[in-house]
Short mmCIF file of C-alpha atoms in Angstrom, two decimals:
data_model
loop_
_atom_site.label_atom_id
_atom_site.label_comp_id
_atom_site.label_asym_id
_atom_site.label_seq_id
_atom_site.Cartn_x
_atom_site.Cartn_y
_atom_site.Cartn_z
CA MET F 4 0.22 0.17 0.30
CA SER F 5 2.87 2.75 0.31
CA ALA F 6 6.07 3.10 -0.71
CA SER F 7 7.48 3.83 3.33
CA MET F 8 5.30 4.72 6.21
CA SER F 9 6.03 8.43 8.18
CA GLU F 10 4.88 9.55 11.13
CA PRO F 11 2.49 12.82 10.70
CA ALA F 12 4.48 15.45 12.22
CA ASP F 13 3.01 19.44 13.51
CA VAL F 14 3.39 22.45 11.30
CA SER F 15 2.64 25.65 13.10
CA LEU F 16 0.18 28.02 11.15
CA ASP F 17 3.49 30.80 11.16
CA GLU F 18 5.88 27.61 9.43
CA ALA F 19 3.35 27.00 6.77
CA ARG F 20 2.69 30.24 5.72
CA GLN F 21 6.90 30.99 5.76
CA LEU F 22 7.01 27.67 3.31
CA LEU F 23 4.59 29.67 1.08
CA THR F 24 6.52 32.97 1.48
CA ASP F 25 9.48 31.40 0.45
CA LEU F 26 8.75 29.28 -2.27
CA VAL F 27 7.52 32.43 -3.64
CA SER F 28 9.65 34.74 -3.30
CA ILE F 29 11.63 31.98 -5.04
CA PRO F 30 11.73 32.56 -8.92
CA SER F 31 10.58 28.81 -10.44
CA PRO F 32 9.54 29.68 -14.15
CA THR F 33 9.91 26.97 -16.04
CA GLY F 34 12.98 24.53 -16.49
CA GLU F 35 14.36 27.21 -13.17
CA GLU F 36 12.89 25.30 -10.47
CA ARG F 37 15.49 23.64 -8.94
CA LYS F 38 16.14 26.47 -5.74
CA ALA F 39 12.04 26.23 -5.27
CA ALA F 40 12.49 21.92 -5.19
CA GLU F 41 15.86 22.81 -2.44
CA ARG F 42 13.39 24.42 -0.42
CA LEU F 43 10.96 21.85 -0.59
CA VAL F 44 13.02 19.03 0.39
CA ALA F 45 14.67 20.97 2.90
CA PHE F 46 11.04 21.31 4.44
CA PHE F 47 10.38 18.03 4.40
CA GLU F 48 13.75 16.73 6.24
CA LEU F 49 13.42 19.39 8.92
CA HIS F 50 9.97 17.24 9.94
CA ASP F 51 12.23 13.61 9.30
CA ARG F 52 10.48 12.86 6.11
CA GLU F 53 12.48 10.90 3.51
CA ALA F 54 12.93 13.64 0.48
CA TRP F 55 15.08 14.10 -2.65
CA ILE F 56 14.97 15.42 -6.14
CA ASP F 57 15.13 12.66 -8.90
CA GLU F 58 16.37 13.03 -12.25
CA VAL F 59 14.28 15.08 -13.97
CA GLY F 60 13.47 17.68 -11.16
CA ASN F 61 10.57 16.18 -8.95
CA VAL F 62 10.88 16.46 -5.45
CA ARG F 63 9.94 13.08 -4.20
CA ALA F 64 8.43 12.51 -0.53
CA PRO F 65 7.01 8.52 -0.24
CA ALA F 66 5.17 7.69 2.78
CA ASP F 67 1.76 6.38 2.85
CA ASP F 68 0.17 5.85 -0.30
CA SER F 69 -3.72 6.07 0.55
CA VAL F 70 -3.15 9.19 -1.42
CA LEU F 71 -0.91 10.76 -3.48
CA LEU F 72 -0.82 14.80 -2.87
CA THR F 73 1.24 16.40 -5.88
CA SER F 74 1.25 20.01 -7.38
CA HIS F 75 3.80 21.78 -9.77
CA VAL F 76 7.08 23.43 -8.72
CA ASP F 77 7.39 25.79 -12.09
CA THR F 78 5.41 28.88 -12.63
CA VAL F 79 4.63 31.29 -15.82
CA PRO F 80 7.96 34.11 -16.47
CA GLY F 81 6.77 37.05 -15.11
CA GLU F 82 8.44 39.63 -12.22
CA ILE F 83 5.91 40.62 -9.47
CA PRO F 84 7.19 41.99 -6.32
CA VAL F 85 6.88 39.44 -3.52
CA GLU F 86 5.05 41.44 -0.20
CA VAL F 87 2.65 40.81 2.33
CA GLN F 88 -0.90 43.33 2.16
CA THR F 89 -2.49 43.07 5.33
CA ALA F 90 -6.12 44.03 5.83
CA ASP F 91 -5.88 46.54 8.07
CA GLU F 92 -2.76 48.38 6.04
CA ASP F 93 -3.77 52.08 5.02
CA ASP F 94 -2.65 51.75 1.65
CA VAL F 95 -4.34 48.80 1.49
CA ASP F 96 -6.22 47.67 -2.59
CA ALA F 97 -9.57 48.22 -1.68
CA GLU F 98 -10.39 45.95 -4.11
CA VAL F 99 -8.00 43.09 -2.63
CA ALA F 100 -9.63 44.38 1.47
CA ASP F 101 -13.14 43.98 -0.40
CA GLU F 102 -12.84 40.68 -1.97
CA THR F 103 -10.82 39.07 1.46
CA GLY F 104 -10.68 41.01 4.25
CA GLU F 105 -7.67 38.97 5.32
CA ASP F 106 -4.02 39.02 4.76
CA VAL F 107 -3.02 38.92 0.95
CA LEU F 108 0.59 37.31 -0.44
CA TRP F 109 1.30 38.91 -4.10
CA GLY F 110 3.65 37.53 -6.18
CA ARG F 111 3.78 34.85 -9.24
CA GLY F 112 2.76 31.59 -8.68
CA SER F 113 1.09 32.43 -5.10
CA VAL F 114 -2.00 30.99 -7.24
CA ASP F 115 -0.89 29.00 -9.80
CA ALA F 116 0.60 27.08 -8.06
CA THR F 117 2.67 27.30 -5.40
CA GLY F 118 -0.07 28.46 -3.09
CA PRO F 119 -1.71 24.59 -3.68
CA LEU F 120 1.77 23.29 -3.70
CA ALA F 121 2.81 24.79 -0.50
CA ALA F 122 -0.81 23.33 1.34
CA MET F 123 -0.49 20.21 0.24
CA ALA F 124 3.16 19.96 1.52
CA VAL F 125 2.00 20.80 5.04
CA ALA F 126 -0.94 18.59 4.56
CA ALA F 127 1.35 15.85 3.32
CA VAL F 128 3.61 16.48 6.45
CA ARG F 129 1.03 16.82 8.97
CA THR F 130 -0.84 13.80 7.69
CA GLY F 131 2.22 11.12 6.65
CA VAL F 132 0.53 10.73 3.46
CA SER F 133 2.72 10.49 0.16
CA PHE F 134 3.77 13.99 -2.11
CA VAL F 135 5.79 14.96 -5.27
CA GLY F 136 6.03 18.39 -6.84
CA VAL F 137 6.58 18.12 -10.54
CA VAL F 138 7.81 20.29 -12.85
CA GLY F 139 7.26 21.61 -16.31
CA GLU F 140 3.47 21.52 -15.93
CA GLU F 141 3.93 25.08 -17.77
CA THR F 142 4.66 23.75 -21.06
CA ASN F 143 4.79 19.90 -21.74
CA SER F 144 4.29 18.06 -18.35
CA ARG F 145 7.42 16.31 -18.26
CA GLY F 146 7.68 15.88 -14.38
CA ALA F 147 3.90 14.09 -14.12
CA ARG F 148 5.16 11.97 -17.43
CA HIS F 149 8.16 10.65 -15.99
CA LEU F 150 6.07 10.51 -12.79
CA VAL F 151 3.55 7.59 -13.92
CA ALA F 152 5.92 5.59 -15.34
CA ASP F 153 8.24 5.54 -13.14
CA ARG F 154 6.32 4.93 -10.13
CA GLU F 155 3.04 2.70 -9.01
CA GLU F 156 0.17 3.69 -8.93
CA PRO F 157 -1.38 5.19 -5.35
CA ASP F 158 -4.58 4.38 -4.25
CA ALA F 159 -5.96 8.31 -4.80
CA VAL F 160 -4.59 11.56 -6.33
CA ILE F 161 -4.95 15.11 -5.13
CA ASN F 162 -3.71 16.98 -7.82
CA GLY F 163 -2.77 20.88 -6.95
CA GLU F 164 -4.12 23.43 -8.69
CA PRO F 165 -6.30 26.75 -8.16
CA SER F 166 -10.18 26.29 -7.22
CA GLY F 167 -10.87 28.12 -4.30
CA ALA F 168 -10.43 27.09 -1.11
CA THR F 169 -14.26 25.12 -1.81
CA GLY F 170 -13.97 24.31 -5.36
CA ILE F 171 -13.41 20.66 -6.03
CA THR F 172 -11.98 20.15 -9.93
CA LEU F 173 -13.66 16.64 -11.41
CA GLY F 174 -12.56 17.59 -15.18
CA TYR F 175 -10.54 19.07 -17.80
CA ARG F 176 -10.13 19.21 -21.38
CA GLY F 177 -7.49 17.52 -23.18
CA PHE F 178 -4.49 19.54 -25.65
CA LEU F 179 -3.13 18.79 -28.89
CA ALA F 180 -0.81 21.05 -30.23
CA GLY F 181 0.53 21.13 -33.82
CA THR F 182 2.98 22.64 -35.80
CA TYR F 183 1.89 23.51 -39.78
CA VAL F 184 4.75 23.74 -42.18
CA ALA F 185 4.23 25.18 -45.95
CA THR F 186 6.79 26.18 -48.81
CA SER F 187 5.92 27.75 -52.33
CA GLU F 188 7.49 29.26 -54.93
CA SER F 189 8.96 32.42 -54.55
CA GLY F 190 7.23 35.56 -56.77
CA HIS F 191 6.19 38.73 -57.53
CA THR F 192 3.26 39.80 -55.06
CA SER F 193 1.07 40.73 -57.92
CA ARG F 194 0.57 37.42 -58.67
CA PRO F 195 -2.63 35.66 -57.98
CA GLU F 196 -1.51 32.55 -56.78
CA PRO F 197 -1.60 31.92 -53.04
CA ASN F 198 2.17 31.75 -51.47
CA ALA F 199 2.89 29.78 -48.18
CA ILE F 200 1.65 32.20 -45.92
CA GLN F 201 -2.02 31.96 -47.15
CA HIS F 202 -1.67 28.43 -47.64
CA ALA F 203 -1.72 28.25 -43.53
CA THR F 204 -3.97 30.92 -42.79
CA GLU F 205 -6.49 29.22 -45.29
CA TRP F 206 -5.97 25.78 -43.55
CA TRP F 207 -6.16 27.07 -40.10
CA THR F 208 -9.79 29.34 -40.98
CA SER F 209 -11.05 25.29 -42.52
CA VAL F 210 -10.09 23.91 -39.71
CA GLU F 211 -12.04 26.59 -37.12
CA ASP F 212 -14.94 26.43 -39.43
CA ALA F 213 -14.60 22.85 -38.74
CA PHE F 214 -15.00 23.37 -35.17
CA GLU F 215 -17.45 25.41 -34.98
CA ASN F 216 -19.86 25.12 -32.42
CA ASP F 217 -23.09 26.61 -30.87
CA GLU F 218 -23.20 29.56 -29.30
CA TYR F 219 -25.05 28.20 -26.27
CA GLN F 220 -23.29 25.46 -25.79
CA ALA F 221 -20.68 25.25 -23.04
CA VAL F 222 -17.14 25.93 -23.43
CA PHE F 223 -16.18 22.67 -21.60
CA GLU F 224 -17.95 21.30 -23.89
CA ARG F 225 -16.16 22.86 -27.66
CA VAL F 226 -12.84 22.37 -29.10
CA THR F 227 -11.44 25.69 -29.46
CA ALA F 228 -8.72 26.07 -32.12
CA LYS F 229 -6.39 28.69 -31.24
CA PRO F 230 -3.03 29.48 -33.43
CA VAL F 231 -0.32 30.58 -30.76
CA ASP F 232 2.54 31.43 -33.33
CA MET F 233 3.11 32.26 -36.55
CA ASP F 234 6.31 32.16 -38.84
CA GLY F 235 6.99 33.26 -42.27
CA GLY F 236 8.41 35.55 -45.07
CA ILE F 237 10.95 34.74 -47.91
CA SER F 238 13.67 32.06 -47.90
CA ASP F 239 17.35 32.80 -46.73
CA ASP F 240 18.54 32.67 -50.67
CA GLY F 241 15.62 34.53 -51.67
CA LEU F 242 14.11 31.46 -53.92
CA SER F 243 10.89 30.47 -51.55
CA VAL F 244 7.94 31.65 -49.57
CA GLU F 245 8.33 29.73 -46.05
CA ALA F 246 5.48 29.55 -43.75
CA THR F 247 5.24 28.06 -40.09
CA LEU F 248 2.41 28.21 -37.86
CA ASP F 249 1.98 26.84 -34.09
CA VAL F 250 -1.53 25.86 -33.11
CA GLN F 251 -3.51 24.28 -30.05
CA LEU F 252 -6.75 22.50 -29.79
CA ARG F 253 -8.51 21.77 -26.31
CA ILE F 254 -10.92 18.31 -26.46
CA PRO F 255 -14.05 18.13 -24.65
CA PRO F 256 -13.85 14.73 -22.28
CA SER F 257 -17.13 14.00 -24.88
CA LEU F 258 -14.27 13.43 -27.93
CA ASP F 259 -10.28 12.49 -28.33
CA ALA F 260 -7.32 13.48 -29.63
CA GLU F 261 -7.30 11.13 -32.68
CA SER F 262 -10.75 12.13 -34.09
CA VAL F 263 -9.93 15.84 -33.59
CA ARG F 264 -6.54 15.50 -35.42
CA GLU F 265 -8.36 13.62 -38.02
CA THR F 266 -10.71 16.71 -38.15
CA ALA F 267 -7.71 18.96 -38.24
CA GLU F 268 -5.88 17.16 -41.05
CA ALA F 269 -9.15 16.57 -43.04
CA GLU F 270 -8.64 20.33 -44.13
CA LEU F 271 -5.39 19.95 -45.20
CA GLU F 272 -5.08 20.24 -48.37
CA ILE F 273 -1.02 22.05 -48.92
CA GLY F 274 1.80 21.65 -46.19
CA THR F 275 2.37 19.52 -43.60
CA VAL F 276 1.52 19.01 -40.39
CA SER F 277 3.27 17.50 -36.98
CA TRP F 278 1.43 16.56 -33.83
CA ALA F 279 3.15 16.56 -30.08
CA GLU F 280 1.90 13.89 -27.97
CA PRO F 281 -1.42 14.68 -26.73
CA ILE F 282 -3.02 15.38 -23.52
CA PRO F 283 -6.43 13.32 -23.20
CA PRO F 284 -9.49 14.91 -21.35
CA VAL F 285 -10.54 13.83 -17.88
CA MET F 286 -13.69 13.81 -15.80
CA GLU F 287 -14.07 12.31 -12.93
CA SER F 288 -17.26 11.11 -11.37
CA PRO F 289 -18.65 13.30 -8.22
CA ARG F 290 -19.16 10.47 -6.53
CA THR F 291 -16.16 8.69 -5.84
CA GLU F 292 -14.22 8.20 -2.60
CA VAL F 293 -11.98 11.44 -3.06
CA ALA F 294 -14.92 13.57 -3.55
CA ARG F 295 -17.38 12.59 -0.82
CA ALA F 296 -14.04 13.08 1.69
CA PHE F 297 -13.55 16.86 -0.06
CA ARG F 298 -17.27 17.30 0.17
CA VAL F 299 -17.50 16.54 3.84
CA ALA F 300 -14.43 18.30 4.79
CA ILE F 301 -14.89 21.77 3.28
CA ARG F 302 -18.65 21.39 4.92
CA ASN F 303 -16.65 20.21 8.05
CA GLU F 304 -14.22 23.87 7.45
CA GLY F 305 -17.38 26.08 6.76
CA GLY F 306 -17.57 26.18 3.29
CA ASP F 307 -19.96 24.93 0.26
CA PRO F 308 -18.63 22.55 -1.42
CA ARG F 309 -19.34 23.45 -5.37
CA LEU F 310 -18.14 20.46 -8.03
CA LEU F 311 -15.66 22.21 -11.15
CA ARG F 312 -15.02 21.87 -14.90
CA LYS F 313 -12.02 23.51 -16.17
CA THR F 314 -11.73 24.72 -20.16
CA GLY F 315 -7.84 23.88 -19.20
CA THR F 316 -5.66 21.37 -19.43
CA SER F 317 -3.76 20.02 -16.13
CA ASP F 318 -1.51 17.03 -14.69
CA MET F 319 -4.79 15.24 -13.37
CA ASN F 320 -5.05 14.34 -16.98
CA LEU F 321 -2.11 12.65 -17.36
CA TYR F 322 -2.71 10.91 -13.58
CA ALA F 323 -6.18 9.59 -15.16
CA GLY F 324 -5.14 8.36 -18.41
CA THR F 325 -2.34 6.41 -17.04
CA TRP F 326 -3.26 5.69 -13.15
CA ASP F 327 -6.92 3.97 -12.63
CA CYS F 328 -7.42 5.30 -8.91
CA PRO F 329 -9.82 8.16 -8.21
CA MET F 330 -8.41 11.67 -7.94
CA VAL F 331 -9.55 15.26 -8.09
CA THR F 332 -7.56 18.82 -8.46
CA TYR F 333 -8.10 21.14 -5.34
CA GLY F 334 -6.09 24.17 -4.10
CA PRO F 335 -6.28 27.58 -2.85
CA GLY F 336 -6.56 30.33 -5.03
CA ASN F 337 -8.63 32.58 -7.79
CA SER F 338 -8.18 30.61 -11.02
CA GLU F 339 -9.11 33.62 -12.75
CA LEU F 340 -5.69 35.54 -11.60
CA ASP F 341 -3.23 32.24 -12.68
CA HIS F 342 -0.39 33.82 -14.92
CA ALA F 343 -1.90 37.74 -14.50
CA PRO F 344 0.35 40.52 -13.45
CA ASP F 345 -1.85 40.91 -10.11
CA GLU F 346 -1.18 37.32 -9.18
CA ARG F 347 -2.35 37.02 -5.21
CA LEU F 348 -3.40 34.50 -2.59
CA SER F 349 -5.50 35.56 0.78
CA LEU F 350 -3.54 33.89 3.41
CA SER F 351 -6.97 32.73 5.35
CA GLU F 352 -7.62 31.06 2.11
CA TYR F 353 -4.48 29.31 2.01
CA ASP F 354 -4.80 28.57 5.43
CA GLN F 355 -8.07 26.92 5.08
CA SER F 356 -7.35 24.39 2.31
CA VAL F 357 -4.43 23.31 4.42
CA LYS F 358 -6.88 21.80 6.95
CA VAL F 359 -9.28 21.08 4.13
CA LEU F 360 -6.59 19.10 2.56
CA GLU F 361 -5.39 17.23 5.90
CA ARG F 362 -8.67 16.60 7.13
CA VAL F 363 -9.66 14.67 3.29
CA ALA F 364 -5.97 12.52 3.52
CA THR F 365 -6.81 11.82 7.41
CA THR F 366 -10.02 10.03 5.89
CA LEU F 367 -8.56 8.35 2.97
CA SER F 368 -5.56 7.24 4.92
CA GLY F 369 -7.96 5.72 7.77
CA GLY F 370 -7.48 8.15 10.28
CA GLU F 371 -9.76 9.14 12.80
CA GLU F 372 -11.89 12.62 11.35
#
């Protein structure tokens, strides 16, 4: 059942908040997670927990595998001055004070997903359950991909992303990324024949039309198609026009990556498109033992549970695609502040989420509540 057993240990409120502040204060954009990972290892070792950084950079702290708490260490780039703004400060932002009435931590990653990461680390130490901090979630999820290939399946998974202290995320759309490439002969721009840049834009317009949705259909149930980068122009030798178009498609649980890819390729007449490894959609049942444990824990902490479906994609998609165990995603923070220039987290919400996670982990590991 467990990779190794660890005794629960006490973590004070001040120490829990300090861990959060320290991690937010350490820049950890994708590819630069090492220092934040070392801070996490030090936290576990301080509480007599075995922890190490594996070959891809993940923080591993195995223990009772009744539940695995896991979130990502990396953040998107962007510097936001790290500060704790107290509710009773004279210059406190009125909008923030109205929103929380509590102390607020500002900084990149405070919401996505260093807040959930720190909350899970604290809850893991307090309850003696397994923990992993993964790397690379904001780009190619290399940490999660390595984890599912390298680790045995736990009994349950709680993935860390902002849902708010009362939100339980059960579903995410899948993800498919592709790169279109076309080349055409160069010629005078007065000629009517389309060049490679036009071929690229015509293909993508056709793809968007193929996935046209009913405006009354929920976004979660749609395929959304987005171009994310384009490069084109005369080649270095001046003999051709070249075009490269990077695209992303989000996949609802009613479809799979193969069918979405086939639809996009059916619109392809000129040029080629190569696809990255897809991430499948996921939709978990609200009736699993994990979801039930969260509803009870949130109510016991004075909250009203909310079941959520997210239009984006997370590492939970990969876990669900490989491991056949119940799972949800949970964590403090307003997801509307993901990647935002005003990213911030209510510290009282962080405290509440730690207590919820502690209750859930205790329930799933067979402890008393």
